Tab-separated table of C-alpha atoms in Angstrom:
chain	number	residue	atom	x	y	z
N	288	UNK	CA	-4.818	32.743	-21.459
N	289	UNK	CA	-8.388	32.336	-21.876
N	290	UNK	CA	-11.099	30.261	-20.428
N	291	UNK	CA	-11.288	27.757	-22.870
N	292	UNK	CA	-7.081	27.399	-22.789
N	293	UNK	CA	-7.810	27.440	-18.761
N	294	UNK	CA	-10.426	24.661	-18.696
N	295	UNK	CA	-8.187	22.347	-20.628
N	296	UNK	CA	-4.954	22.047	-18.722
N	297	UNK	CA	-7.887	21.537	-15.982
N	298	UNK	CA	-9.189	19.107	-17.023
N	299	UNK	CA	-5.324	17.521	-18.013
N	300	UNK	CA	-4.374	18.443	-14.749
N	301	UNK	CA	-7.838	16.423	-13.460
N	302	UNK	CA	-6.620	13.055	-16.085
N	303	UNK	CA	-3.245	12.936	-14.787
N	304	UNK	CA	-4.507	13.641	-11.004
N	305	UNK	CA	-6.793	10.737	-11.839
N	306	UNK	CA	-3.654	8.400	-13.295
N	307	UNK	CA	-1.465	9.090	-10.308
N	308	UNK	CA	-3.619	8.514	-7.520
N	309	UNK	CA	-4.511	4.724	-9.763
N	310	UNK	CA	-0.742	4.631	-9.149
N	311	UNK	CA	-0.158	5.324	-6.065
N	312	UNK	CA	-3.079	3.082	-4.845
N	313	UNK	CA	-1.215	0.324	-6.363
N	314	UNK	CA	1.873	1.088	-5.796
N	315	UNK	CA	0.401	1.010	-1.734
N	316	UNK	CA	-0.103	-3.299	-2.873
N	317	UNK	CA	2.910	-3.779	-3.906
N	318	UNK	CA	5.243	-2.077	-1.427
N	319	UNK	CA	2.798	-3.478	1.337
N	320	UNK	CA	3.175	-7.252	0.077
N	321	UNK	CA	6.766	-6.479	-0.832
N	322	UNK	CA	7.280	-5.647	3.266
N	323	UNK	CA	8.991	-2.157	1.973
N	324	UNK	CA	8.209	-0.427	4.582
N	325	UNK	CA	10.349	2.478	3.756
N	326	UNK	CA	8.063	2.834	0.063
N	327	UNK	CA	4.999	1.925	2.229
N	328	UNK	CA	5.089	4.819	4.294
N	329	UNK	CA	6.590	7.920	1.256
N	330	UNK	CA	2.841	6.814	0.003
N	331	UNK	CA	1.472	8.548	3.187
N	332	UNK	CA	1.281	12.419	3.987
N	333	UNK	CA	4.916	13.131	5.989
N	334	UNK	CA	2.227	13.875	9.247
N	335	UNK	CA	-0.366	11.197	8.560
N	336	UNK	CA	-2.110	9.977	11.473
N	337	UNK	CA	-1.150	6.359	13.312
N	338	UNK	CA	-3.938	5.355	15.724
N	339	UNK	CA	-4.985	7.477	18.439
N	340	UNK	CA	-2.312	9.517	19.472
N	341	UNK	CA	0.859	8.843	16.753
N	342	UNK	CA	1.673	10.386	13.684
N	343	UNK	CA	4.425	11.251	11.573
N	344	UNK	CA	5.877	8.280	8.099
N	345	UNK	CA	8.343	6.485	10.956
N	346	UNK	CA	4.668	5.955	13.342
N	347	UNK	CA	3.747	4.452	9.911
N	348	UNK	CA	6.455	2.101	9.059
N	349	UNK	CA	6.791	0.593	12.516
N	350	UNK	CA	3.056	-0.494	12.802
N	351	UNK	CA	2.831	-1.668	9.426
N	352	UNK	CA	6.671	-3.001	10.231
N	353	UNK	CA	5.143	-5.182	13.915
N	354	UNK	CA	1.721	-5.988	12.158
N	355	UNK	CA	2.897	-8.057	8.869
N	356	UNK	CA	5.531	-9.708	11.365
N	357	UNK	CA	3.374	-10.223	13.800
N	358	UNK	CA	0.347	-11.477	11.935
N	359	UNK	CA	1.486	-12.477	7.963
N	360	UNK	CA	3.827	-14.168	6.511
N	361	UNK	CA	3.170	-13.449	3.166
N	362	UNK	CA	0.467	-11.266	1.341
N	363	UNK	CA	-0.706	-9.666	-2.677
N	364	UNK	CA	-3.681	-7.117	-2.225
N	365	UNK	CA	-5.615	-7.446	-5.644
N	366	UNK	CA	-6.988	-4.192	-6.437
N	367	UNK	CA	-10.595	-4.210	-8.188
N	368	UNK	CA	-13.552	-1.432	-8.537
N	369	UNK	CA	-12.385	1.990	-8.197
N	370	UNK	CA	-13.858	5.239	-7.439
N	371	UNK	CA	-12.268	8.515	-7.228
N	372	UNK	CA	-13.603	12.234	-7.325
N	373	UNK	CA	-12.191	15.355	-6.561
N	374	UNK	CA	-13.709	17.885	-3.647
N	375	UNK	CA	-11.326	20.218	-4.790
N	376	UNK	CA	-8.106	20.358	-7.309
N	377	UNK	CA	-6.110	19.563	-3.511
N	378	UNK	CA	-8.256	16.805	-2.526
N	379	UNK	CA	-10.129	14.111	-3.355
N	380	UNK	CA	-11.851	10.769	-1.899
N	381	UNK	CA	-12.162	7.426	-3.425
N	382	UNK	CA	-13.490	4.260	-2.595
N	383	UNK	CA	-10.676	0.495	-4.118
N	384	UNK	CA	-12.471	-2.726	-3.124
N	385	UNK	CA	-9.363	-5.300	-2.065
N	386	UNK	CA	-9.250	-9.153	-2.798
N	387	UNK	CA	-6.410	-9.868	-0.597
N	388	UNK	CA	-4.449	-13.657	0.535
N	389	UNK	CA	-2.372	-14.058	3.673
N	390	UNK	CA	-0.254	-16.810	4.837
N	391	UNK	CA	-0.364	-17.344	7.924
N	392	UNK	CA	1.010	-20.379	9.457
N	393	UNK	CA	-0.607	-23.296	9.019
N	394	UNK	CA	-4.039	-20.939	7.653
N	395	UNK	CA	-4.684	-19.382	3.786
N	396	UNK	CA	-6.230	-17.024	4.597
N	397	UNK	CA	-8.943	-14.866	1.480
N	398	UNK	CA	-10.383	-11.367	2.024
N	399	UNK	CA	-12.866	-9.721	0.749
N	400	UNK	CA	-13.080	-5.505	1.673
N	401	UNK	CA	-12.868	-2.295	0.566
N	402	UNK	CA	-11.045	1.121	1.313
N	403	UNK	CA	-12.574	4.786	1.316
N	404	UNK	CA	-10.012	6.261	0.876
N	405	UNK	CA	-8.795	10.147	0.963
N	406	UNK	CA	-5.829	11.459	-0.887
N	407	UNK	CA	-4.101	15.164	-1.635
N	408	UNK	CA	-1.945	16.644	-3.123
N	409	UNK	CA	1.261	18.453	-1.029
N	410	UNK	CA	3.811	19.855	-3.222
N	411	UNK	CA	2.407	18.766	-6.904
N	412	UNK	CA	2.359	14.757	-5.646
N	413	UNK	CA	-0.418	13.023	-4.745
N	414	UNK	CA	-0.381	11.018	-1.628
N	415	UNK	CA	-2.550	9.015	0.751
N	416	UNK	CA	-4.812	11.303	3.695
N	417	UNK	CA	-6.513	8.229	4.866
N	418	UNK	CA	-6.878	5.000	4.139
N	419	UNK	CA	-9.281	3.257	6.585
N	420	UNK	CA	-10.151	-0.179	5.641
N	421	UNK	CA	-13.551	-1.810	5.859
N	422	UNK	CA	-14.294	-5.334	5.543
N	423	UNK	CA	-16.664	-8.210	4.698
N	424	UNK	CA	-14.229	-11.751	5.671
N	425	UNK	CA	-11.832	-13.237	5.915
N	426	UNK	CA	-11.146	-16.718	5.856
N	427	UNK	CA	-9.772	-20.020	5.324
N	428	UNK	CA	-9.581	-20.908	1.873
N	429	UNK	CA	-11.157	-23.827	2.473
N	430	UNK	CA	-13.722	-22.429	4.399
N	431	UNK	CA	-16.149	-20.710	2.920
N	432	UNK	CA	-18.037	-17.263	5.128
N	433	UNK	CA	-20.964	-18.385	5.858
N	434	UNK	CA	-23.467	-16.290	7.538
N	435	UNK	CA	-22.800	-13.652	10.393
N	436	UNK	CA	-19.855	-12.409	11.433
N	437	UNK	CA	-18.029	-13.422	8.206
N	438	UNK	CA	-14.280	-12.416	10.008
N	439	UNK	CA	-12.923	-15.088	10.770
N	440	UNK	CA	-9.096	-15.049	11.681
N	441	UNK	CA	-6.930	-18.254	13.071
N	442	UNK	CA	-6.455	-17.954	16.622
N	443	UNK	CA	-9.075	-15.579	17.979
N	444	UNK	CA	-13.280	-15.423	17.915
N	445	UNK	CA	-15.517	-15.066	14.498
N	446	UNK	CA	-15.971	-10.527	14.424
N	447	UNK	CA	-18.137	-8.068	12.407
N	448	UNK	CA	-16.395	-6.148	9.348
N	449	UNK	CA	-17.840	-2.955	8.395
N	450	UNK	CA	-17.765	-3.855	4.335
N	451	UNK	CA	-21.160	-2.036	4.332
N	452	UNK	CA	-21.712	0.459	7.431
N	453	UNK	CA	-20.011	3.718	5.044
N	454	UNK	CA	-22.841	3.760	2.961
N	455	UNK	CA	-27.086	3.638	4.840
N	456	UNK	CA	-28.704	2.823	1.483
N	457	UNK	CA	-26.952	-1.901	2.252
N	458	UNK	CA	-29.499	-1.367	6.285
N	459	UNK	CA	-32.021	0.056	4.095
N	460	UNK	CA	-32.198	-1.940	1.612
N	461	UNK	CA	-32.795	-5.122	3.937
N	462	UNK	CA	-34.965	-2.858	5.898
N	463	UNK	CA	-37.729	-2.362	3.437
N	464	UNK	CA	-38.411	-5.980	2.651
N	465	UNK	CA	-39.451	-5.163	-1.283
N	466	UNK	CA	-38.756	-2.608	-3.688
N	467	UNK	CA	-39.488	0.689	-2.846
N	468	UNK	CA	-42.454	3.075	-3.520
N	469	UNK	CA	-40.198	6.585	-2.736
N	470	UNK	CA	-39.630	8.265	-7.126
N	471	UNK	CA	-36.207	7.867	-7.983
N	472	UNK	CA	-33.102	10.216	-6.500
N	473	UNK	CA	-31.635	11.944	-9.281
N	474	UNK	CA	-28.704	10.921	-10.744
N	475	UNK	CA	-25.203	12.142	-8.575
N	476	UNK	CA	-23.635	15.376	-9.438
N	477	UNK	CA	-20.675	14.376	-10.893
N	478	UNK	CA	-17.632	13.914	-9.040
N	479	UNK	CA	-20.009	13.661	-5.819
N	480	UNK	CA	-20.905	9.647	-6.508
N	481	UNK	CA	-19.512	8.396	-3.382
N	482	UNK	CA	-20.561	11.293	-1.581
N	483	UNK	CA	-23.913	11.290	-2.034
N	484	UNK	CA	-24.066	7.660	-1.365
N	485	UNK	CA	-22.220	7.668	2.001
N	486	UNK	CA	-24.796	10.500	2.974
N	487	UNK	CA	-22.388	11.998	5.614
N	488	UNK	CA	-22.208	8.303	6.911
N	489	UNK	CA	-19.273	7.367	8.816
N	490	UNK	CA	-17.481	4.862	10.104
N	491	UNK	CA	-15.700	4.288	13.580
N	492	UNK	CA	-13.288	2.115	15.123
N	493	UNK	CA	-11.230	0.731	12.618
N	494	UNK	CA	-7.636	1.616	12.064
N	495	UNK	CA	-6.166	3.197	8.992
N	496	UNK	CA	-3.681	0.693	6.983
């Protein structure tokens, strides 16, 4: 096989992988909303970390089962803007917007959030290695979440989400008070848009869901 053929195969694999990961993301929403906890757990790596001291698909299945049973009568997760970038042929990262609806007792809670994902291919299939939820708001359908502490679930005090916390640009934008006088940065390299925006920033304390 010559270099040109190898490059074609590499690009074809990248296209197929990107499509498989998009399918993975959509399967997550369907499995979660239909409460198929086995199908949901199967989308993650076999040794997925669950909380501070548990791991494995069985532990993840139990976590989702308990969370969904206690908090929600029904849910619908709508996938929006999605960017997937490859670290190498077996690892990728992604940012996925999600607009969600939740029936929770007498209230109908809507939510806007994003996931910061890590994906890994094992035995020829792509899986979630990690899903980190970053929240903007959650509120009853009839109560617009104006102001601070936009996470407003029934039965608990409002609190701040972490929707903007992964990307330093949000705070910098408001801190500078006007247009920047710095030179325009060079466009991010291909497959590095997310990580260029993130600039190594981490968000701690949000559980993977």
